[in-house]
């Protein structure tokens, strides 16, 4: 793949370029479909992958970061702010894992504390009050398993965000750009449209955590098995109805060409936003509620469907 | 969201012990000494089982609250004869084809056999001291009370039913968290129920959440902490991350009361700890006060308008 890519960079003949580009895409597709689920998780965790602030830099103009939860602290694991997406002002919230070791430490590897969710909630309310579309980026292994996070009520902080996001009367789009892990991810992901990048994943628990619970001693092969049955790849999640659309990545993954990855993501975001343009604020809320009310329903063995009533 | 079932069992040998064995099977087996006596895991007092049961399964000496089965919970909460179960037939297949040491359908079948129900929650209508409520009770004996699609669906429909009928909601939680065997679908149930609660809140109908031992993971991070009031039973373990996970990651021994109801109360995270013998009357009083302001729309009102 690298060979084709470098050839592509050198070569200038246009018909040759087209041929090489096609070849690159095919090879990349083969490579991607051959990935074992756990390799996919590792790819999603690759620190070189573009993160929230990278996409903000490439897609959002005049971004102004908003800090703090006005209760306790500013959580660097979640970034939030306002800016222009094209010509539209939008609210942005996303996990930020960090690229360098020092940034990763400072940002707690993107694992939020309760104050992170509460900062996010402030942005959700701003978006709701001022009719701004809300765009969130999900990229976290999950909530911080720590004493302070428990003392300050991370369960309640996540729960409150789920309800709040469901109620927002403004367009909400989520893109899972890396690893979407458990409640720490979902607290940013109750959206009208949930996008996932080709090599990202989304799960109720990390494969490692799942294996540790199911098997007392969780060796790497158990983790591989669990990653397989958790069905956490983009294609699996689409089939389950958990995500709406898969956003393609450049050959080899988003980190190979962040600009191209951002272009692709930007195009899908624009299209998704445009689709919600004509919906009333109430309809936006109603359709989001209905979407989540239907999660998993196709798998219910249910004799009493006449009892069914969507909330509201 | 680690539904840390094993660690829950590990740090809490207390729990159900044998106190909650089905009286029917007990008689069939003939009464052995273990059936007549029960030892309190907190104070080690050995007492007559009958006496402890008469005391609502609370230790007569130290007040330790044993876990209750769904039937016991309904018996000590709802007015006699008032319980009408809804949606008992709702069940799940095997959406992921999940296999660990055993296939998920096998685990489900076992849990169904041993509990006699389809999944880890019962929902229905009842009266509490004469007051009509929509009531949900989680079953910790069914795969650790884990929340999969059925739990999410039944609770969301219970909230919708309450909205439609203008009823307050009471839910007793007991759960290790989201059900791993249903993958991301179980994660989505957290949002499903939270959204349904949002509608109820708009209609100004009260929802009281009662956190029982244990309520952790994805259940703690959704409907269990979204009550207009969040009550807990004494000593109930309530938290998001599993204790063992936190100990491993922080490399630090945690105090015994970590994530217990008293710990949460001290940190401002729950509204009150209510002893079992006072729970029924407390719920009735709180519901009476919350509905006395006349802001709830009753049977039609907003829910009808919203459609």
Coordinates of C-alpha atoms in Angstrom, one line a residue:
Chain A
X1 CA 0.0 0.0 0.0
X2 CA 2.8 2.3 0.9
X3 CA 4.6 1.5 -2.4
X4 CA 1.5 2.5 -4.4
X5 CA 1.1 5.6 -2.3
X6 CA 4.6 6.8 -2.9
X7 CA 4.4 5.9 -6.6
X8 CA 1.2 7.9 -6.7
X9 CA 2.9 10.9 -5.1
X10 CA 5.7 10.7 -7.7
X11 CA 3.8 10.0 -10.8
X12 CA 2.2 12.9 -12.8
X13 CA 0.5 11.2 -15.8
X14 CA -3.2 11.6 -15.1
X15 CA -4.4 8.2 -16.5
X16 CA -1.7 6.5 -14.6
X17 CA -2.8 8.4 -11.4
X18 CA -6.3 7.2 -11.8
X19 CA -5.2 3.6 -12.2
X20 CA -2.9 3.8 -9.2
X21 CA -5.5 5.5 -7.1
X22 CA -8.0 2.7 -7.9
X23 CA -5.5 0.1 -7.1
X24 CA -4.7 1.7 -3.8
X25 CA -8.4 1.8 -2.9
X26 CA -8.8 -1.9 -3.8
X27 CA -5.7 -3.0 -1.9
X28 CA -6.8 -0.9 1.1
X29 CA -10.3 -2.4 1.0
X30 CA -8.8 -6.0 1.0
X31 CA -6.5 -5.1 3.8
X32 CA -9.3 -3.5 5.8
X33 CA -11.7 -6.4 5.4
X34 CA -9.0 -8.8 6.4
X35 CA -8.4 -7.1 9.8
X36 CA -9.3 -9.1 12.8
X37 CA -11.7 -7.3 15.2
X38 CA -9.0 -6.7 17.8
X39 CA -6.6 -5.3 15.2
X40 CA -9.4 -2.9 14.3
X41 CA -9.6 -1.8 17.9
X42 CA -5.9 -1.2 17.9
X43 CA -6.2 0.8 14.8
X44 CA -9.0 2.8 16.3
X45 CA -6.7 3.5 19.3
X46 CA -3.7 4.5 17.2
X47 CA -2.3 7.7 18.8
X48 CA -1.5 9.0 15.3
X49 CA -5.2 9.0 14.3
X50 CA -6.6 12.4 13.9
X51 CA -8.5 13.5 17.1
X52 CA -11.2 16.0 17.9
X53 CA -8.9 19.0 17.8
X54 CA -7.4 17.9 14.5
X55 CA -10.8 17.8 12.9
X56 CA -11.8 21.0 14.5
X57 CA -8.6 22.6 13.0
X58 CA -9.4 21.2 9.6
X59 CA -13.2 21.7 9.5
X60 CA -14.1 24.5 11.9
X61 CA -13.3 28.2 11.4
X62 CA -12.9 30.7 14.3
X63 CA -13.1 28.0 16.9
X64 CA -13.3 29.3 20.4
X65 CA -12.8 26.8 23.2
X66 CA -15.1 26.9 26.2
X67 CA -13.7 25.6 29.4
X68 CA -15.0 24.3 32.7
X69 CA -18.2 23.0 34.3
X70 CA -18.7 26.0 36.7
X71 CA -18.8 23.4 39.5
X72 CA -15.4 21.9 40.1
X73 CA -12.9 22.0 37.2
X74 CA -12.1 22.0 33.6
X75 CA -11.7 18.5 32.3
X76 CA -9.0 18.3 29.5
X77 CA -10.3 14.9 28.4
X78 CA -13.3 16.7 26.8
X79 CA -12.9 19.8 24.6
X80 CA -15.9 22.0 23.8
X81 CA -16.4 25.2 22.0
X82 CA -18.1 27.3 19.3
X83 CA -17.1 27.9 15.7
X84 CA -18.2 28.0 12.1
X85 CA -18.8 24.9 10.1
X86 CA -18.9 26.4 6.6
X87 CA -21.1 29.4 7.1
X88 CA -23.0 28.1 10.1
X89 CA -22.1 28.6 13.7
X90 CA -22.1 25.3 15.6
X91 CA -21.4 23.9 19.0
X92 CA -18.6 21.3 19.2
X93 CA -17.9 18.8 21.9
X94 CA -15.4 15.9 21.7
X95 CA -13.1 13.7 23.6
X96 CA -9.4 14.5 23.2
X97 CA -7.0 11.7 24.0
X98 CA -3.9 13.5 23.0
X99 CA -1.1 12.7 20.7
X100 CA 2.2 13.1 22.6
X101 CA 2.8 11.3 25.9
X102 CA 2.6 14.5 27.9
X103 CA -0.6 15.6 26.2
X104 CA -2.1 12.1 26.8
X105 CA -1.2 12.3 30.5
X106 CA -2.6 15.8 30.8
X107 CA -5.8 14.7 29.1
X108 CA -6.1 11.5 31.0
X109 CA -6.0 9.6 27.7
X110 CA -9.4 11.0 26.9
X111 CA -11.1 9.3 29.8
X112 CA -13.5 12.0 31.2
X113 CA -14.2 12.9 34.8
X114 CA -17.7 14.0 35.8
X115 CA -16.8 17.7 35.2
X116 CA -16.1 16.8 31.6
X117 CA -19.7 15.6 31.1
X118 CA -21.0 18.6 32.9
X119 CA -19.0 20.9 30.7
X120 CA -20.5 19.1 27.7
X121 CA -23.9 19.6 29.2
X122 CA -23.3 23.3 29.2
X123 CA -22.6 23.3 25.5
X124 CA -25.6 21.1 24.8
X125 CA -27.8 23.7 26.6
X126 CA -26.1 26.6 24.7
X127 CA -26.8 24.8 21.4
X128 CA -30.4 24.2 22.4
X129 CA -31.1 27.8 23.6
X130 CA -29.5 29.4 20.6
X131 CA -30.6 26.9 18.0
X132 CA -27.0 25.9 17.0
X133 CA -26.4 22.5 15.5
X134 CA -24.4 20.3 17.9
X135 CA -21.5 18.2 16.5
X136 CA -19.8 15.8 18.8
X137 CA -16.7 13.6 18.3
X138 CA -16.4 10.4 20.3
X139 CA -12.9 9.0 21.0
X140 CA -12.6 7.5 24.4
X141 CA -12.0 4.1 26.0
X142 CA -14.6 5.1 28.6
X143 CA -15.1 6.9 31.8
X144 CA -12.3 7.3 34.3
X145 CA -12.3 4.4 36.9
X146 CA -11.2 6.6 39.8
X147 CA -12.1 7.6 43.3
X148 CA -12.7 11.2 42.6
X149 CA -14.9 10.4 39.6
X150 CA -17.0 8.2 41.8
X151 CA -17.1 10.8 44.6
X152 CA -18.3 13.5 42.2
X153 CA -21.0 11.2 40.8
X154 CA -19.9 10.2 37.3
X155 CA -22.9 7.9 37.0
X156 CA -25.3 10.8 37.5
X157 CA -23.3 13.0 35.3
X158 CA -23.5 10.5 32.4
X159 CA -27.2 9.8 33.0
X160 CA -28.0 13.5 33.1
X161 CA -26.3 13.9 29.7
X162 CA -28.3 11.1 28.1
X163 CA -31.6 12.6 29.1
X164 CA -30.4 16.1 28.2
X165 CA -29.1 15.1 24.7
X166 CA -32.4 13.3 24.0
X167 CA -34.4 16.4 24.8
X168 CA -32.4 19.0 22.7
X169 CA -34.4 20.9 20.2
X170 CA -31.6 21.4 17.7
X171 CA -29.8 19.1 15.2
X172 CA -27.3 16.8 16.9
X173 CA -24.7 14.8 14.9
X174 CA -22.2 12.5 16.5
X175 CA -19.1 11.0 14.8
X176 CA -17.2 8.2 16.3
X177 CA -13.7 8.8 15.2
X178 CA -11.7 6.4 17.3
X179 CA -12.8 4.1 20.1
X180 CA -16.3 4.6 21.5
X181 CA -16.3 3.0 24.9
X182 CA -19.3 2.6 27.1
X183 CA -21.1 5.3 29.0
X184 CA -18.2 7.7 28.7
X185 CA -18.9 7.7 24.9
X186 CA -22.7 7.6 25.0
X187 CA -22.8 10.7 27.1
X188 CA -21.7 12.5 23.9
X189 CA -23.6 10.4 21.4
X190 CA -27.4 10.6 21.8
X191 CA -27.7 12.2 18.3
X192 CA -30.1 12.4 15.4
X193 CA -27.4 11.0 13.2
X194 CA -24.6 8.8 14.5
X195 CA -21.7 8.5 12.0
X196 CA -18.7 6.2 12.5
X197 CA -15.5 6.2 10.6
X198 CA -14.6 3.0 8.8
X199 CA -11.9 2.0 11.2
X200 CA -13.5 3.3 14.4
X201 CA -15.3 1.0 16.9
X202 CA -18.1 1.4 19.5
X203 CA -18.8 -0.9 22.3
X204 CA -20.5 -1.4 25.7
X205 CA -17.1 -2.3 27.2
X206 CA -13.6 -2.7 26.0
X207 CA -12.7 -6.2 24.9
X208 CA -10.1 -6.3 27.6
X209 CA -12.6 -5.4 30.3
X210 CA -15.2 -7.8 28.9
X211 CA -12.7 -10.7 28.9
X212 CA -11.6 -9.9 32.4
X213 CA -15.2 -10.2 33.6
X214 CA -16.1 -13.3 31.6
X215 CA -12.9 -15.2 32.1
X216 CA -11.0 -14.8 35.3
X217 CA -7.6 -14.9 33.6
X218 CA -7.9 -13.0 30.3
X219 CA -5.0 -13.8 28.0
X220 CA -4.7 -12.1 24.6
X221 CA -6.4 -14.9 22.8
X222 CA -9.5 -14.5 25.0
X223 CA -9.4 -10.8 24.3
X224 CA -9.4 -11.5 20.5
X225 CA -12.4 -13.9 20.9
X226 CA -14.3 -11.3 22.9
X227 CA -13.6 -8.6 20.4
X228 CA -15.0 -10.8 17.7
X229 CA -18.3 -11.5 19.5
X230 CA -18.9 -8.0 20.8
X231 CA -19.5 -6.9 17.2
X232 CA -17.9 -3.5 17.6
X233 CA -16.8 -2.8 14.0
X234 CA -18.4 -0.1 11.9
X235 CA -20.1 -2.6 9.6
X236 CA -21.4 -4.7 12.5
X237 CA -22.8 -1.6 14.2
X238 CA -24.5 -0.4 11.0
X239 CA -26.1 -3.8 10.7
X240 CA -27.3 -3.7 14.3
X241 CA -28.8 -0.2 13.7
X242 CA -26.6 1.4 16.3
X243 CA -25.0 3.8 13.8
X244 CA -26.5 5.4 10.7
X245 CA -23.6 5.8 8.3
X246 CA -20.0 4.7 7.8
X247 CA -17.6 7.5 6.8
X248 CA -14.8 6.2 4.6
X249 CA -11.2 6.8 5.5
X250 CA -8.1 7.2 3.3
X251 CA -6.3 4.0 2.4
X252 CA -4.6 2.5 5.4
X253 CA -6.6 4.6 7.9
X254 CA -7.4 8.2 8.8
X255 CA -3.9 8.8 10.2
X256 CA -2.3 8.1 6.7
X257 CA -3.9 11.3 5.4
X258 CA -5.7 13.4 8.0
X259 CA -6.7 16.1 5.4
X260 CA -8.4 13.6 3.2
X261 CA -10.1 12.0 6.2
X262 CA -11.4 15.5 7.3
X263 CA -12.6 16.2 3.8
X264 CA -14.6 13.0 3.7
X265 CA -16.0 13.6 7.2
X266 CA -16.8 17.2 6.4
X267 CA -18.8 16.2 3.3
X268 CA -20.9 13.7 5.3
X269 CA -21.5 16.2 8.1
X270 CA -22.6 18.8 5.7
X271 CA -25.0 16.4 4.0
X272 CA -26.4 15.2 7.3
X273 CA -26.9 18.7 8.6
X274 CA -28.7 19.7 5.3
X275 CA -31.0 16.8 5.7
X276 CA -32.2 18.2 9.1
X277 CA -32.6 21.7 7.8
X278 CA -36.3 21.6 7.3
X279 CA -37.2 19.8 10.5
X280 CA -38.8 21.9 13.3
X281 CA -37.0 21.9 16.7
X282 CA -39.7 19.7 18.2
X283 CA -39.5 17.3 15.3
X284 CA -35.7 17.0 15.8
X285 CA -36.3 16.0 19.4
X286 CA -39.1 13.7 18.5
X287 CA -37.2 11.8 15.8
X288 CA -34.1 11.4 18.1
X289 CA -36.3 10.0 20.8
X290 CA -38.0 7.6 18.3
X291 CA -34.6 6.5 17.0
X292 CA -33.4 5.5 20.4
X293 CA -36.7 4.0 21.4
X294 CA -36.3 1.6 18.5
X295 CA -32.8 0.5 19.5
X296 CA -32.7 -3.3 19.6
X297 CA -36.4 -3.7 19.0
X298 CA -35.9 -5.8 15.9
X299 CA -34.4 -8.5 18.1
X300 CA -37.3 -8.7 20.6
X301 CA -39.4 -11.7 20.5
X302 CA -42.6 -10.0 21.4
X303 CA -46.1 -11.2 21.5
X304 CA -47.6 -8.0 22.6
X305 CA -46.7 -5.4 20.0
X306 CA -50.0 -3.7 20.3
X307 CA -48.8 -2.4 23.7
X308 CA -46.1 -0.6 22.0
X309 CA -46.1 3.2 22.3
X310 CA -43.1 5.4 21.6
X311 CA -42.5 7.8 24.5
X312 CA -44.5 10.9 23.7
Chain B
X1 CA -19.8 0.3 32.4
X2 CA -18.2 -2.9 33.5
X3 CA -21.1 -5.0 34.7
X4 CA -18.8 -6.3 37.3
X5 CA -20.9 -9.2 38.4
X6 CA -18.1 -11.2 39.8
X7 CA -16.5 -8.5 41.9
X8 CA -20.0 -7.7 43.2
X9 CA -20.3 -11.2 44.4
X10 CA -16.8 -11.1 45.7
X11 CA -17.0 -8.1 48.0
X12 CA -20.5 -8.9 49.0
X13 CA -21.0 -12.4 50.2
X14 CA -23.9 -11.0 52.1
X15 CA -26.6 -10.5 49.8
X16 CA -29.2 -13.0 49.1
X17 CA -27.5 -15.9 51.0
X18 CA -30.1 -18.4 51.4
X19 CA -32.7 -16.2 52.9
X20 CA -34.6 -15.8 49.7
X21 CA -34.9 -19.4 48.7
X22 CA -38.3 -20.2 47.3
X23 CA -40.5 -21.4 50.1
X24 CA -42.0 -24.0 47.9
X25 CA -38.7 -25.8 47.2
X26 CA -37.7 -25.4 50.8
X27 CA -40.7 -27.4 51.9
X28 CA -40.2 -30.0 49.1
X29 CA -36.6 -30.5 50.3
X30 CA -37.7 -30.8 53.9
X31 CA -36.4 -28.2 56.4
X32 CA -32.7 -28.5 57.2
X33 CA -30.9 -26.3 59.7
X34 CA -29.8 -23.9 57.0
X35 CA -33.4 -23.3 56.2
X36 CA -34.4 -22.6 59.8
X37 CA -31.4 -20.4 60.7
X38 CA -29.8 -17.5 58.9
X39 CA -26.5 -15.8 59.7
X40 CA -26.2 -12.0 59.3
X41 CA -23.1 -11.3 57.1
X42 CA -22.6 -8.0 58.9
X43 CA -22.8 -8.8 62.6
X44 CA -22.6 -12.6 62.3
X45 CA -25.7 -13.0 64.5
X46 CA -27.5 -16.2 63.9
X47 CA -31.3 -15.8 63.9
X48 CA -34.5 -17.6 63.1
X49 CA -35.1 -17.2 59.4
X50 CA -38.8 -16.7 60.1
X51 CA -38.0 -13.9 62.4
X52 CA -35.7 -12.2 59.9
X53 CA -38.3 -12.6 57.2
X54 CA -41.0 -11.1 59.4
X55 CA -38.6 -8.2 59.8
X56 CA -38.7 -7.6 56.0
X57 CA -35.4 -9.5 55.7
X58 CA -33.5 -7.0 57.8
X59 CA -31.2 -8.3 60.6
X60 CA -33.0 -7.9 63.9
X61 CA -29.8 -7.1 65.7
X62 CA -27.7 -4.7 63.4
X63 CA -30.2 -3.7 60.8
X64 CA -28.3 -5.2 57.8
X65 CA -30.6 -5.3 54.8
X66 CA -30.5 -8.6 53.0
X67 CA -31.2 -8.5 49.3
X68 CA -34.8 -9.2 48.3
X69 CA -36.2 -11.2 45.4
X70 CA -38.6 -9.5 43.1
X71 CA -41.6 -11.3 44.8
X72 CA -40.4 -10.2 48.2
X73 CA -39.9 -6.6 47.0
X74 CA -43.4 -6.5 45.5
X75 CA -44.8 -8.0 48.7
X76 CA -43.2 -5.3 51.0
X77 CA -43.9 -2.4 48.6
X78 CA -47.3 -2.8 46.8
X79 CA -50.7 -2.9 48.5
X80 CA -51.9 -6.5 48.7
X81 CA -53.5 -7.7 45.6
X82 CA -52.8 -4.4 43.7
X83 CA -50.0 -5.6 41.4
X84 CA -50.7 -6.1 37.8
X85 CA -47.7 -7.1 35.7
X86 CA -47.3 -5.7 32.2
X87 CA -45.2 -6.9 29.2
X88 CA -44.2 -10.1 30.9
X89 CA -43.8 -11.7 27.4
X90 CA -41.2 -9.4 26.0
X91 CA -38.0 -11.4 25.5
X92 CA -34.8 -11.3 23.5
X93 CA -33.1 -13.7 21.1
X94 CA -29.4 -13.5 20.4
X95 CA -28.7 -10.3 18.4
X96 CA -24.9 -10.7 18.3
X97 CA -24.4 -14.5 18.3
X98 CA -22.5 -14.0 21.5
X99 CA -20.4 -16.8 22.9
X100 CA -18.0 -16.8 25.8
X101 CA -17.6 -20.0 27.7
X102 CA -21.3 -20.7 26.8
X103 CA -23.5 -19.2 24.1
X104 CA -25.8 -16.4 25.2
X105 CA -29.0 -18.2 24.5
X106 CA -27.9 -20.9 26.9
X107 CA -27.2 -18.4 29.6
X108 CA -30.6 -16.9 29.0
X109 CA -32.4 -20.2 29.1
X110 CA -30.8 -21.0 32.4
X111 CA -31.7 -17.7 33.9
X112 CA -35.2 -18.0 32.7
X113 CA -35.5 -21.5 34.2
X114 CA -34.2 -20.4 37.6
X115 CA -36.1 -17.2 37.9
X116 CA -39.3 -18.1 36.0
X117 CA -39.2 -14.9 34.0
X118 CA -38.0 -13.7 30.6
X119 CA -35.5 -11.1 31.7
X120 CA -34.1 -9.0 34.5
X121 CA -37.0 -6.6 35.2
X122 CA -40.7 -6.7 36.0
X123 CA -42.9 -3.7 35.3
X124 CA -46.5 -3.1 36.0
X125 CA -49.2 -1.1 37.8
X126 CA -49.7 -1.2 41.5
X127 CA -50.9 0.8 44.5
X128 CA -48.7 2.0 47.3
X129 CA -50.8 2.9 50.4
X130 CA -53.7 3.4 48.0
X131 CA -51.9 5.5 45.5
X132 CA -51.7 4.3 41.9
X133 CA -48.1 4.0 40.5
X134 CA -46.3 2.6 37.6
X135 CA -43.8 0.2 39.2
X136 CA -40.6 -1.4 38.0
X137 CA -38.5 -3.9 40.0
X138 CA -35.1 -5.3 38.7
X139 CA -34.2 -8.9 39.3
X140 CA -30.5 -9.2 40.3
X141 CA -30.9 -13.0 40.1
X142 CA -31.4 -12.8 36.4
X143 CA -27.8 -12.5 35.0
X144 CA -26.8 -10.0 37.7
X145 CA -29.8 -7.8 36.9
X146 CA -27.9 -6.7 33.7
X147 CA -29.7 -4.4 31.3
X148 CA -30.1 -5.6 27.8
X149 CA -32.7 -4.7 25.2
X150 CA -35.6 -6.2 27.2
X151 CA -34.9 -4.2 30.3
X152 CA -34.5 -1.0 28.4
X153 CA -37.6 -1.7 26.3
X154 CA -39.9 -2.6 29.3
X155 CA -38.8 0.3 31.3
X156 CA -39.2 2.8 28.4
X157 CA -42.7 1.4 27.8
X158 CA -43.5 1.7 31.5
X159 CA -42.5 5.4 31.5
X160 CA -44.6 5.9 28.3
X161 CA -47.5 4.1 30.0
X162 CA -47.2 6.3 33.1
X163 CA -47.1 9.4 30.9
X164 CA -50.2 8.3 29.0
X165 CA -52.1 7.5 32.2
X166 CA -50.8 10.4 34.3
X167 CA -49.2 8.1 36.9
X168 CA -46.0 8.6 38.9
X169 CA -43.2 6.0 38.5
X170 CA -41.2 4.1 41.1
X171 CA -38.3 1.9 40.0
X172 CA -36.3 -0.3 42.4
X173 CA -32.9 -0.9 40.8
X174 CA -30.5 -3.8 41.4
X175 CA -28.0 -4.4 38.6
X176 CA -24.4 -5.0 37.7
X177 CA -24.8 -2.8 34.7
X178 CA -25.3 -3.2 31.0
X179 CA -25.4 -6.7 29.6
X180 CA -22.2 -7.4 27.6
X181 CA -23.8 -10.2 25.7
X182 CA -25.9 -7.7 23.8
X183 CA -23.0 -5.5 23.0
X184 CA -23.6 -1.9 21.9
X185 CA -27.4 -2.6 21.8
X186 CA -27.4 -2.8 25.6
X187 CA -25.4 0.5 25.7
X188 CA -28.2 2.1 23.6
X189 CA -30.8 1.1 26.2
X190 CA -29.3 3.6 28.6
X191 CA -30.3 6.3 26.2
X192 CA -33.7 4.7 25.4
X193 CA -34.8 4.8 29.0
X194 CA -33.3 8.3 29.7
X195 CA -35.2 9.7 26.7
X196 CA -38.5 8.2 28.0
X197 CA -37.8 9.8 31.4
X198 CA -37.3 13.1 29.7
X199 CA -40.9 13.0 28.4
X200 CA -42.3 12.1 31.8
X201 CA -40.3 15.0 33.3
X202 CA -41.9 17.4 30.8
X203 CA -45.3 16.2 32.0
X204 CA -44.3 17.0 35.6
X205 CA -45.1 13.5 36.7
X206 CA -42.9 12.4 39.5
X207 CA -40.3 9.6 39.2
X208 CA -38.7 8.1 42.3
X209 CA -35.7 5.9 41.9
X210 CA -34.8 3.5 44.7
X211 CA -31.2 2.3 44.6
X212 CA -30.9 -1.2 46.0
X213 CA -27.9 -3.4 46.6
X214 CA -26.1 -3.3 44.2
X215 CA -26.8 -0.7 41.4
X216 CA -23.7 -0.1 39.3
X217 CA -22.4 0.4 35.7
X218 CA -24.8 1.4 33.0
X219 CA -27.9 1.2 35.2
X220 CA -26.4 3.6 37.7
X221 CA -25.5 5.8 34.7
X222 CA -29.0 6.0 33.4
X223 CA -32.5 5.7 34.9
X224 CA -31.3 4.8 38.4
X225 CA -29.8 8.2 39.0
X226 CA -32.4 10.2 37.0
X227 CA -35.2 10.2 39.6
X228 CA -36.8 13.4 40.7
X229 CA -35.7 11.9 43.9
X230 CA -33.1 9.2 44.3
X231 CA -33.4 7.1 47.5
X232 CA -31.2 4.2 48.6
X233 CA -31.6 1.3 51.0
X234 CA -29.0 1.3 53.8
X235 CA -25.7 -0.2 52.8
X236 CA -26.6 -0.4 49.1
X237 CA -23.5 -0.5 46.7
X238 CA -24.0 2.2 44.1
X239 CA -21.4 3.4 41.6
X240 CA -20.3 3.4 38.0
X241 CA -16.9 1.7 37.8
X242 CA -16.4 -1.6 39.6
X243 CA -14.5 -1.4 42.9
X244 CA -11.9 -4.0 41.8
X245 CA -11.2 -2.1 38.6
X246 CA -10.6 1.1 40.5
X247 CA -8.4 -0.6 43.0
X248 CA -6.3 -2.1 40.1
X249 CA -6.0 1.1 38.2
X250 CA -5.3 3.4 41.1
X251 CA -3.3 0.8 43.0
X252 CA -4.9 1.8 46.2
X253 CA -6.9 0.1 48.9
X254 CA -10.4 1.5 49.1
X255 CA -12.3 2.1 52.3
X256 CA -15.0 -0.4 53.2
X257 CA -17.8 2.1 52.8
X258 CA -16.6 3.2 49.3
X259 CA -19.6 3.4 46.9
X260 CA -22.0 2.4 49.7
X261 CA -25.2 4.4 50.2
X262 CA -23.8 6.3 53.2
X263 CA -20.7 7.3 51.1
X264 CA -23.0 8.6 48.3
X265 CA -25.1 10.5 50.8
X266 CA -22.0 12.2 52.3
X267 CA -20.9 13.2 48.8
X268 CA -24.3 14.7 48.0
X269 CA -25.2 12.1 45.4
X270 CA -28.4 10.7 46.8
X271 CA -31.3 12.4 48.5
X272 CA -32.0 10.1 51.4
X273 CA -31.3 6.6 52.8
X274 CA -34.6 5.0 53.7
X275 CA -34.8 1.9 55.8
X276 CA -36.9 -0.9 54.4
X277 CA -39.6 -0.8 57.0
X278 CA -40.1 2.9 56.2
X279 CA -39.9 2.6 52.4
X280 CA -43.5 2.1 51.6
X281 CA -44.8 5.0 53.8
X282 CA -41.9 7.2 52.6
X283 CA -42.7 6.6 49.0
X284 CA -46.4 7.3 49.6
X285 CA -45.7 10.5 51.5
X286 CA -43.3 11.8 48.9
X287 CA -45.6 11.0 46.0
X288 CA -48.5 12.7 47.9
X289 CA -46.4 15.9 48.3
X290 CA -45.0 15.9 44.8
X291 CA -48.4 15.6 43.2
X292 CA -50.2 18.0 45.6
X293 CA -49.0 21.1 43.7
X294 CA -51.5 20.3 40.9
X295 CA -48.9 20.6 38.1
X296 CA -49.3 17.1 36.9
X297 CA -51.7 17.0 33.9
X298 CA -53.5 13.7 34.8
X299 CA -54.7 11.3 32.3
X300 CA -54.8 13.5 29.2
X301 CA -53.1 16.9 29.3
X302 CA -49.6 17.2 27.9
X303 CA -49.1 13.7 26.8
X304 CA -52.2 14.0 24.6
X305 CA -51.1 17.4 23.3
X306 CA -47.6 16.2 22.6
X307 CA -48.9 13.7 20.1

